[in-house]
XYZ file of C-alpha atoms in Angstrom:
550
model
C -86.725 28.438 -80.227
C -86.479 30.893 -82.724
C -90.061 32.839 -82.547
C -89.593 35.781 -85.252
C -86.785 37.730 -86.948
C -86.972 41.011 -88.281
C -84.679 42.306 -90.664
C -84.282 46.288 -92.325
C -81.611 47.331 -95.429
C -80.230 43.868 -95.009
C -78.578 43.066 -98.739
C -82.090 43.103 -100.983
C -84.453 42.644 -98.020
C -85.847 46.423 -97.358
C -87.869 45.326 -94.257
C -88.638 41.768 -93.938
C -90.883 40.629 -90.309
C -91.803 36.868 -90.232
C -93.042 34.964 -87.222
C -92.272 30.753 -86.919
C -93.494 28.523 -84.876
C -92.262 25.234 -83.343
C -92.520 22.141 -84.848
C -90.963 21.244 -88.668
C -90.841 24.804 -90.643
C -89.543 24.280 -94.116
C -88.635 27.246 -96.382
C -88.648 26.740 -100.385
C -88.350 29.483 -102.957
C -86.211 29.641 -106.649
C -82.915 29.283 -107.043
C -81.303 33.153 -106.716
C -84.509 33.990 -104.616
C -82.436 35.191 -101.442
C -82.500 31.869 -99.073
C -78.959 32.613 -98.272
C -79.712 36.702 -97.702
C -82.153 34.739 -95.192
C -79.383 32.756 -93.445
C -76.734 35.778 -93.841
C -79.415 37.923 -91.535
C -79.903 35.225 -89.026
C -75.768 34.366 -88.575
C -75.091 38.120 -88.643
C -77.557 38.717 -85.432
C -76.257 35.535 -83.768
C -72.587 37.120 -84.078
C -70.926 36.374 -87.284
C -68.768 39.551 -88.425
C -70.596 42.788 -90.250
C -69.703 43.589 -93.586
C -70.518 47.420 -95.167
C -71.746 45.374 -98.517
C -74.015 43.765 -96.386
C -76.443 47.166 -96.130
C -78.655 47.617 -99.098
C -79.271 51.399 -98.658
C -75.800 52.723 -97.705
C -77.070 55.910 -96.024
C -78.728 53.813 -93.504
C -78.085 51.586 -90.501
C -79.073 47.715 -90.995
C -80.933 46.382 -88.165
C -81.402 42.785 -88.072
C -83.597 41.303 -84.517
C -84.555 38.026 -83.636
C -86.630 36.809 -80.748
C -86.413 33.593 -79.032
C -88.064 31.718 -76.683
C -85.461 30.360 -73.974
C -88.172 29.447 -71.184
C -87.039 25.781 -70.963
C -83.505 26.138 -71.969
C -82.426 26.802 -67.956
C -80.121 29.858 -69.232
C -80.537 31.653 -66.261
C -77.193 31.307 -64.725
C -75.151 31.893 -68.618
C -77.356 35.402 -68.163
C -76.564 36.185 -64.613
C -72.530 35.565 -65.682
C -72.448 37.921 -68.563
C -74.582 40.312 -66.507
C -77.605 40.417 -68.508
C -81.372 40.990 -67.839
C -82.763 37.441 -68.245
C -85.724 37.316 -70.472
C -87.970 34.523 -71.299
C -88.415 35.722 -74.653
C -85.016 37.366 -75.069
C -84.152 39.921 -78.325
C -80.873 39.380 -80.001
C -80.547 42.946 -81.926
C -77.531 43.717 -84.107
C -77.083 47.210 -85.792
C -74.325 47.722 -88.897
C -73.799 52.002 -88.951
C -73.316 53.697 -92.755
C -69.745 54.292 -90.853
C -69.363 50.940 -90.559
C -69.232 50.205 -86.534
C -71.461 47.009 -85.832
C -73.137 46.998 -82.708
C -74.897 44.228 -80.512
C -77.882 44.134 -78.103
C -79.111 41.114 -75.671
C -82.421 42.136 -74.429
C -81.424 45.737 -75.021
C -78.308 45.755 -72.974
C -74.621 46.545 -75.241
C -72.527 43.080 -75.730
C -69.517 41.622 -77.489
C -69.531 39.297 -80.191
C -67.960 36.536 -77.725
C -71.552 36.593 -75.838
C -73.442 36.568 -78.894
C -71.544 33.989 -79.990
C -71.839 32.193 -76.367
C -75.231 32.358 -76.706
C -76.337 31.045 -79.760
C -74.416 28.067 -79.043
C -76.916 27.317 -76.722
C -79.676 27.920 -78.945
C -78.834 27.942 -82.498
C -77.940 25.238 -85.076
C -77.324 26.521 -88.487
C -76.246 23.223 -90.511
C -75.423 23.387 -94.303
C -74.743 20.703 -96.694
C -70.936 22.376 -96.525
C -71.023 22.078 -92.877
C -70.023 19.017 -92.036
C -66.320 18.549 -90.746
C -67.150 18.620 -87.423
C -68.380 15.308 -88.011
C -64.791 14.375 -88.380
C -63.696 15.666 -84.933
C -62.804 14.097 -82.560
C -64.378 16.558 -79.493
C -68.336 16.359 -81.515
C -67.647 12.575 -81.604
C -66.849 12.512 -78.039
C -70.267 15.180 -77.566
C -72.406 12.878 -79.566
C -71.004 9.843 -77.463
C -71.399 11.514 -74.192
C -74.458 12.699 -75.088
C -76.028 9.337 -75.272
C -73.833 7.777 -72.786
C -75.579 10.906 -70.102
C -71.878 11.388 -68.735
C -72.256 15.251 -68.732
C -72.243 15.268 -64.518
C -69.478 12.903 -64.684
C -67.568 15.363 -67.464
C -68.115 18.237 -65.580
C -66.858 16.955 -62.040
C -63.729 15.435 -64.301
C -63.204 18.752 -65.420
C -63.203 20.511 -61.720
C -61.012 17.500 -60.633
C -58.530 17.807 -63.831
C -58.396 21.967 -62.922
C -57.211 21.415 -59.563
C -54.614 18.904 -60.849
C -53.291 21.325 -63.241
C -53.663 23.913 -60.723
C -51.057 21.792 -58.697
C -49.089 20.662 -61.576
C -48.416 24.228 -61.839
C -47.461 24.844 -58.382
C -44.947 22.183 -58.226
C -43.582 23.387 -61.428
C -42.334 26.866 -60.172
C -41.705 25.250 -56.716
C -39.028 23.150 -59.011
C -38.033 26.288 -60.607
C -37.628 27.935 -57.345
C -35.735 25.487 -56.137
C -33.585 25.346 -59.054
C -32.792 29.063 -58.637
C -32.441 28.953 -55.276
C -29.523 26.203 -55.580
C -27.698 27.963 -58.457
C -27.934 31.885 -56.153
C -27.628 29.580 -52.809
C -23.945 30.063 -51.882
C -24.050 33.701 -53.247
C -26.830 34.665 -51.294
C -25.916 33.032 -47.869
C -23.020 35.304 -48.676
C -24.779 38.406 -48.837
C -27.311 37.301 -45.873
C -24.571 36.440 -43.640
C -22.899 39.893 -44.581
C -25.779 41.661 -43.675
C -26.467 39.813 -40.596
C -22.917 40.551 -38.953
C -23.345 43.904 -39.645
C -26.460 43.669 -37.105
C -28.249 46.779 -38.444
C -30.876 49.047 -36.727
C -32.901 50.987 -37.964
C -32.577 55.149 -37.528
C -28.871 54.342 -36.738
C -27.285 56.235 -39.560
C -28.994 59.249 -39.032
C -27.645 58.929 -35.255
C -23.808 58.320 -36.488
C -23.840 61.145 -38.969
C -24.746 63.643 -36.349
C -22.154 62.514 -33.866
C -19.213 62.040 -36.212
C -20.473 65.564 -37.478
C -20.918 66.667 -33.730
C -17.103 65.632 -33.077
C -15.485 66.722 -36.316
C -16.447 70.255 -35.396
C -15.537 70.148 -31.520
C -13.313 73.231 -31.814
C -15.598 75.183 -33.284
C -18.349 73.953 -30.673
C -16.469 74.875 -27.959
C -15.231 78.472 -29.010
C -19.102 79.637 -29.544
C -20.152 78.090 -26.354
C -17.458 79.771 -24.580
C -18.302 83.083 -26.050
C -22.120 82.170 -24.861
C -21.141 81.743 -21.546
C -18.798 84.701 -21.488
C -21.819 86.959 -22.498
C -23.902 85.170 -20.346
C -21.936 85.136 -16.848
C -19.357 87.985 -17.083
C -19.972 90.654 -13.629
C -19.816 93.539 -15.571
C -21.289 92.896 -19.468
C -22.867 89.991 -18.426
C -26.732 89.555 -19.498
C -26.953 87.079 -15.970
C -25.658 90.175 -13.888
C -27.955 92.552 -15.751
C -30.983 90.797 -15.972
C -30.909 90.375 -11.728
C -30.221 94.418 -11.432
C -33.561 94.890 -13.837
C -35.433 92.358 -11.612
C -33.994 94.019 -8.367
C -35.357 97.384 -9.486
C -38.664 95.925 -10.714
C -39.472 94.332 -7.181
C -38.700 97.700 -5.947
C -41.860 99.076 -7.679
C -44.154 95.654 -7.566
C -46.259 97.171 -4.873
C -47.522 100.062 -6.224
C -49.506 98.880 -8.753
C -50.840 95.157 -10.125
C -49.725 96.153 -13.403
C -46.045 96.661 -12.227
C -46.213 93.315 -10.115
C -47.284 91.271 -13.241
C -43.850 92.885 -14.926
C -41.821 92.096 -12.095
C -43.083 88.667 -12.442
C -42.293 87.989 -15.410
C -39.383 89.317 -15.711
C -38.041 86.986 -12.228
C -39.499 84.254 -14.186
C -37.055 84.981 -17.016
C -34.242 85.363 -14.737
C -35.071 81.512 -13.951
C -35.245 80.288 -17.311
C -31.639 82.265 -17.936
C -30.545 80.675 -14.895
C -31.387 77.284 -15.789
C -30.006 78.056 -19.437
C -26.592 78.510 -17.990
C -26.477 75.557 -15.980
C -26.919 73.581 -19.248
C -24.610 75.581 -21.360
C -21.959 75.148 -18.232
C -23.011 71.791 -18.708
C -22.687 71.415 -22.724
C -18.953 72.641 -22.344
C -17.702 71.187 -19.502
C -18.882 67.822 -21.734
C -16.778 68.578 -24.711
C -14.322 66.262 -24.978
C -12.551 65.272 -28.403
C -11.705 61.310 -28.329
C -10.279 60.562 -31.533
C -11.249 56.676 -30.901
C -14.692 57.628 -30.928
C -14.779 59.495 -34.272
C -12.813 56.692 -35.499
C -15.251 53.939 -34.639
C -18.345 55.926 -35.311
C -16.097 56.999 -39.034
C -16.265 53.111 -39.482
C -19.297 52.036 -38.883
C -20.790 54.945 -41.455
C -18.607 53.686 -44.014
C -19.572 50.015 -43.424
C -23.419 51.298 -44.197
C -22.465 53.127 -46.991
C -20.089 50.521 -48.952
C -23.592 47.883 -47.861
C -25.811 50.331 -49.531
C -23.806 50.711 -52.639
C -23.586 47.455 -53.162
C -27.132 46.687 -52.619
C -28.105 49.900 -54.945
C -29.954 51.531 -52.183
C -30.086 54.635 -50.145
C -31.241 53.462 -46.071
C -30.807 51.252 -43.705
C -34.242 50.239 -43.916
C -33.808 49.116 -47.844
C -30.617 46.797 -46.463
C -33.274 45.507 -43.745
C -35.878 44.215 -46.261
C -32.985 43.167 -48.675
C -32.114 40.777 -45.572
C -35.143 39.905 -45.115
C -35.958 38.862 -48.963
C -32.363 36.610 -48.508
C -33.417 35.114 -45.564
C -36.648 33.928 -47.182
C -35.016 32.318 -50.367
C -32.578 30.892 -47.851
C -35.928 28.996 -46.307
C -37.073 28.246 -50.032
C -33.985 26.319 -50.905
C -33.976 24.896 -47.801
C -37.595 23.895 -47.390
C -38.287 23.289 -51.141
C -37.849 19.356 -50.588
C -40.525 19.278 -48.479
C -42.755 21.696 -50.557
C -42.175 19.068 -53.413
C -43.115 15.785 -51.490
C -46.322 17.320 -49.723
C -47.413 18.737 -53.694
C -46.418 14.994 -55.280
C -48.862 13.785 -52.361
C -51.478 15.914 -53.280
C -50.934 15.433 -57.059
C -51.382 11.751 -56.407
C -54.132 12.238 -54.359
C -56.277 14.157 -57.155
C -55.249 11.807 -59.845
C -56.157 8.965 -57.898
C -60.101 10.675 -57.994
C -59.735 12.218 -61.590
C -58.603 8.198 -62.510
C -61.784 6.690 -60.962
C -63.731 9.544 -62.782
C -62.421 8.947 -65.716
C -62.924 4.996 -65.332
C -66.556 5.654 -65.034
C -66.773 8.079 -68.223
C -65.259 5.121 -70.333
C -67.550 1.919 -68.886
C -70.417 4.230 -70.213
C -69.276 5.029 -73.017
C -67.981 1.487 -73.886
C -71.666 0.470 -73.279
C -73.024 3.096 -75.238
C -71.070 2.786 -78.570
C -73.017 -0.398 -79.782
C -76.450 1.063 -79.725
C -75.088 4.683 -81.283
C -73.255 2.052 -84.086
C -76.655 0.734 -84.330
C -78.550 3.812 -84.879
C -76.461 5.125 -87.010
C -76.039 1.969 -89.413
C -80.610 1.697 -89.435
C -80.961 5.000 -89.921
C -78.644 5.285 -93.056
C -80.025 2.253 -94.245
C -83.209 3.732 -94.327
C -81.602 6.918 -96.177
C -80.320 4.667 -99.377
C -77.176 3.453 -97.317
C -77.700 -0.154 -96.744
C -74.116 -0.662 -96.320
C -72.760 2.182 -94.414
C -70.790 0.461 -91.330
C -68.731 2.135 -88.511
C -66.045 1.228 -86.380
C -66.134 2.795 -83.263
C -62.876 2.214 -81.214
C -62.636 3.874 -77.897
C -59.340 2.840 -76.024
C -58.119 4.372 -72.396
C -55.238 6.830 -72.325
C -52.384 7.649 -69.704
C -53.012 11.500 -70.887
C -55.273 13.885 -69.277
C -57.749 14.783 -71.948
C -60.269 17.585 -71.212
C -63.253 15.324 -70.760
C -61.654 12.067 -69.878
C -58.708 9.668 -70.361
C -60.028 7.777 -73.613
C -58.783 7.776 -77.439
C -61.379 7.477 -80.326
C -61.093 6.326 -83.502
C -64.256 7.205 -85.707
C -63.939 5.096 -88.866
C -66.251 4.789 -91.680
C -67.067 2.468 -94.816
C -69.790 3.220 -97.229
C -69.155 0.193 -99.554
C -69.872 -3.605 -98.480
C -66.471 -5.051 -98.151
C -65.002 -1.422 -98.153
C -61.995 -0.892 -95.717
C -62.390 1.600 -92.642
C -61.536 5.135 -93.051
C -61.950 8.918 -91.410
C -65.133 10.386 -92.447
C -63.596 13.454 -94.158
C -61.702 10.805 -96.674
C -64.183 8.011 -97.330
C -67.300 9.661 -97.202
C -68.832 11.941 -100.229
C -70.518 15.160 -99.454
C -73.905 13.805 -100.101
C -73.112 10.468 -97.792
C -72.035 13.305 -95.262
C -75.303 15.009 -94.860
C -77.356 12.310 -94.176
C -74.543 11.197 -91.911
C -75.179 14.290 -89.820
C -78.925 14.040 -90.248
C -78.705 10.495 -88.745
C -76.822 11.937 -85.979
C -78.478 15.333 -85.483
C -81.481 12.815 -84.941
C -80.461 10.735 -82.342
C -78.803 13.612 -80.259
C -82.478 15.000 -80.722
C -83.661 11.907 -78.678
C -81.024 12.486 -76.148
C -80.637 15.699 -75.344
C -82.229 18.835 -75.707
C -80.853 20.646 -78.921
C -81.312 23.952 -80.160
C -83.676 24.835 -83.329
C -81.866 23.338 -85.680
C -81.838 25.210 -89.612
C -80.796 22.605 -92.296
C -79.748 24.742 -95.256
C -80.748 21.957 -98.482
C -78.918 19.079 -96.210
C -81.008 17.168 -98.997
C -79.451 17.864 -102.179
C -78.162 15.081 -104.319
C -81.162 12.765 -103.083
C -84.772 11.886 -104.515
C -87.512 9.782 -104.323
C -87.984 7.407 -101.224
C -84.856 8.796 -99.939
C -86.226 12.270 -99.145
C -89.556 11.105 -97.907
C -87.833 8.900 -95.323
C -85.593 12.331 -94.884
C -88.406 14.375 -94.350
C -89.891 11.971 -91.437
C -86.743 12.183 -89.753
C -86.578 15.991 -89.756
C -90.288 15.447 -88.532
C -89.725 13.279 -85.709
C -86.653 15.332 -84.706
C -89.275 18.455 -84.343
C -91.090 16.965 -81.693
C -88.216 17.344 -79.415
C -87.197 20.609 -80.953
C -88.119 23.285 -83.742
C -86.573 22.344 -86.418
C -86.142 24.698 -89.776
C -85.256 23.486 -93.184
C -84.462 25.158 -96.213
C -85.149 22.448 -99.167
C -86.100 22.357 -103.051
C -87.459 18.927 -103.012
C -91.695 18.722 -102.898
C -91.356 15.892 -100.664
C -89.778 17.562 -97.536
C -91.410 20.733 -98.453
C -95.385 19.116 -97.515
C -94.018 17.770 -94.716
C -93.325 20.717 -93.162
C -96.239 21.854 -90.476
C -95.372 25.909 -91.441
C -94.462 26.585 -95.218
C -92.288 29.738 -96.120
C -91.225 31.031 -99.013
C -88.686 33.076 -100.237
C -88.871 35.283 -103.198
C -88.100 38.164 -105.414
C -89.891 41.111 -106.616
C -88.978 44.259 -108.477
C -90.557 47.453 -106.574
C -89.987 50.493 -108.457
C -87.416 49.260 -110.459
C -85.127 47.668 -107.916
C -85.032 43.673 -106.793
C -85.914 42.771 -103.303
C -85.927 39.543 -100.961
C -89.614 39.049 -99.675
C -90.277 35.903 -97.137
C -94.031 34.789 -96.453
C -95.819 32.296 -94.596
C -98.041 30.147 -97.529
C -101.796 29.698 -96.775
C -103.168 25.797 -97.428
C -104.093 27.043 -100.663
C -100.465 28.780 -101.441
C -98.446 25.599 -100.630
C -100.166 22.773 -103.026
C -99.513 25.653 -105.808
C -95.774 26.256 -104.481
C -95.274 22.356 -104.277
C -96.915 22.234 -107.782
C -94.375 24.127 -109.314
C -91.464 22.051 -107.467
C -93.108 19.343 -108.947
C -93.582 20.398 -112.739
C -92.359 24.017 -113.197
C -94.009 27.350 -113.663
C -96.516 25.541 -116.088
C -98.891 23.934 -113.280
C -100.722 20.696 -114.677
C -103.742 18.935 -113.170
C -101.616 16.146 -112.581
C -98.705 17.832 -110.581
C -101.602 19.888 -108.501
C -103.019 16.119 -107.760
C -99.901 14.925 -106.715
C -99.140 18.335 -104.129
C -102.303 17.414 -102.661
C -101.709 13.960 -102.077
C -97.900 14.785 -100.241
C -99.783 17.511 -98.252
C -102.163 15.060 -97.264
């Protein structure tokens, strides 16, 4: 419930801080006093959009707070989603800047609009006389339905079932699509597999090819240097063989006379072993040259069958034409495969729809059962608000279509008149017949499940008399499930109230401002006094406060 609000350079409010309590709060003041600057303050902290007008003083920020109790409201979970500290008695703060930025707080920590908004769903009711074409929807009919009919379990498992259908619906849906690709590319790109495939790639091969075709293109060449190598190498008289053996001849000659000359000689005989071994492989490398024109041909072939593959493909490696393959072979398995992809998802569509069907059965028995007694309701209570003939015709009729909380249609008809024919709300009811059509229904949803504090802003114009009293005990009995707040100008609804506010102006160094104050016991009879008779307060009209307090 809403326990205070505070509220600083909000239009004329300079700093307002007011405390309610739960129960039946009603809030009365003049005509022009600032009940809607009151209302503006509370929508603008639970999320509706900032407006630079809306600051009185425009060289400072507007700060608008409200604190509610949300002990037995089991939010814990919306809080743990949005990642917010959970608070019993959470702060909603919302801050407008002279620049204009708005900014919001839950329980001090930064949020969007879209959680403020979230949240005061679950807490807030803010219902004006001007508010009421929701009553002409079809998803608050269903709410007010379900409400009584307690289906919210079997919603809420329809739901998860009608998700995974959808989910699957989905599935099957591109699996179609795939297969419908699939058989319009299918010839094409068995061709392209199959051309890949014979060419029986591997991978590294190219760079292997390119050196030998290189290797053999350049034979002559080879052969000349190695020739030369070996010619420098081997020859008895320039040879480096010959005169590497006469250095290591000389150096054994002098290995004995000192360590330093045997580690020389050493080395130097290990060198002539290396050489050695050198010139066996460079004998080796030239006795193997051998041009073969069939070779270079074959290996010429085979490069060029890569290359014309990776231009065609658009690619630059072997490995690119591998996963190219690969990607062909796999759409290749789609096509052929999708058949059975489609029968196994129709079996599990059927299968879910089968168990979303049976769910949805059970949402409609109850709700079959429960439209009577809500027609009932309805029709006594607006009896008892001056409507003795208000009828409805409540028609709910099951559906092939998957509807987000069931398979049922609803038809929500109305007739004010006796005799009158049947029609939607928003065409055959007046605005006045509309508010205490809500009321009546705002009241038995009270019964039946556990509202937020409802704030009626003067859902009571247009009546008087007998008809407000029996208003006001309605907006009474709905407070002892919930707080409820009302903002009225009749005396009637204004004693019945268990907490009297009221709203007014006063001129403070020459400018107007928005005051709101609790009334003592004393306070109200004079504030229902004046409702009653005016600013000029007679005996009689204090006499008759009394009595409607009493």
């Amino acid at each position: 419930m809403l326990s205070s609000i505070s509220i600083n350079n909000y239009a004329l409010i300079d700093h307002l801080q007011i405390d309610f309590s739960s129960g039946l709060s009603t809030i009365t003041g003049e005509t022009g006093a600032g009940k809607s600057i009151l209302l503006g303050a509370l929508g603008l902290v639970l999320g509706n959009r900032a407006d630079l007008t809306a600051l009185k003083d425009n060289s400072k920020k507007c700060v608008v707070e409200a604190k509610l109790a949300i002990g037995t409201y089991a939010l814990e979970s919306f809080f743990e989603e949005a990642d917010l500290d959970y608070e019993q008695d959470t702060i909603i703060r919302r801050e407008i800047l002279p620049s204009g930025k708005s900014r919001a707080f839950v329980n001090d920590t930064p949020v969007t609009l879209l959680v403020v908004n979230a949240l005061k769903a679950k807490l807030m009711d803010i219902h004006s006389q001007h508010q009421t074409s929701e009553l002409s929807d079809v998803n608050f009919q269903f709410t007010v339905i379900d409400a009584l009919s307690k289906n919210h379990t079997k919603i809420e498992s329809y739901k998860r079932g009608l998700l995974q259908l959808n989910a699957l619906k989905k599935e099957l849906y591109l699996i179609k699509e795939t297969r419908r690709e699939a058989n319009q590319q299918y010839d094409y790109n068995l061709h392209l597999f199959e051309e890949l495939d014979a060419a029986k790639l591997i991978v590294n091969e190219q760079e292997t090819l390119e050196v030998s075709l290189d290797k053999l293109n350049n034979i002559e060449a080879i052969q000349l240097h190695l020739s030369e190598a070996l010619s420098l190498t081997i020859s008895d008289e320039i040879g480096i063989q010959s005169q590497l053996s006469a250095v290591a001849s000389k150096l054994q000659k002098v290995a004995p006379f000192s360590k330093e000359y045997e580690a020389i000689a050493s080395r130097f005989s290990s060198l002539k072993i290396e050489l050695d071994d050198l010139v066996g492989e460079l004998e080796n490398a030239n006795e193997d040259l051998e041009f073969n024109p069939n070779e270079a041909e074959k290996i010429n072939d085979r490069l060029q069958l890569i290359y014309n593959l990776q231009k065609k493909h658009y690619v630059n490696s072997i490995d690119e034409l591998i996963r190219i393959q690969t990607t062909l072979s796999e759409k290749l398995l789609q096509k052929e495969n999708a058949e059975e992809y489609i029968a196994a998802k129709h079996k599990e569509i059927e299968a879910i729809s089968e168990k979303l069907d049976r769910v949805a059965h059970r949402i409609s028995d109850a709700r079959m059962k429960t439209v009577p007694k809500l027609k009932k309701s309805l029709e006594q209570l607006l009896s008892e608000l001056g409507m003795e003939n208000a009828r409805f015709s409540i028609q709910i009729s099951p559906s092939q279509k998957y509807f987000t909380n069931g398979k049922d249609e609803l038809k929500f008809l109305f007739s004010a008149n006796k005799g009158g024919n049947f029609g939607e709300l928003k065409k055959v009811a007046s605005g006045g017949e509309l508010s205490r059509i809500m009321l009546s229904v705002k009241k038995i949803l009270s019964e039946h499940t556990q509202l937020p504090t409802i704030i009626f802003d003067e859902i009571d114009t247009g009546v008087s008399g007998e008809i407000s009293n029996k208003i006001a005990q309605i907006m009474q009995q709905m407070s002892q499930h919930m707080q409820v707040i009302t903002i009225t100008h009749l005396p009637q609804i204004a004693a019945k109230g268990a907490h009297h506010y009221k709203v007014f102006k006063s001129d403070v160094n020459g400018k107007t401002t928005t005051n709101l104050k609790q009334l003592s016991p004393k306070e109200r009879v004079i504030e229902i006094a004046e409702m009653l008779s005016g600013k000029e307060i007679s005996d009689s009209a204090l006499s008759h406060a009394k009595e409607l307090l009493n």
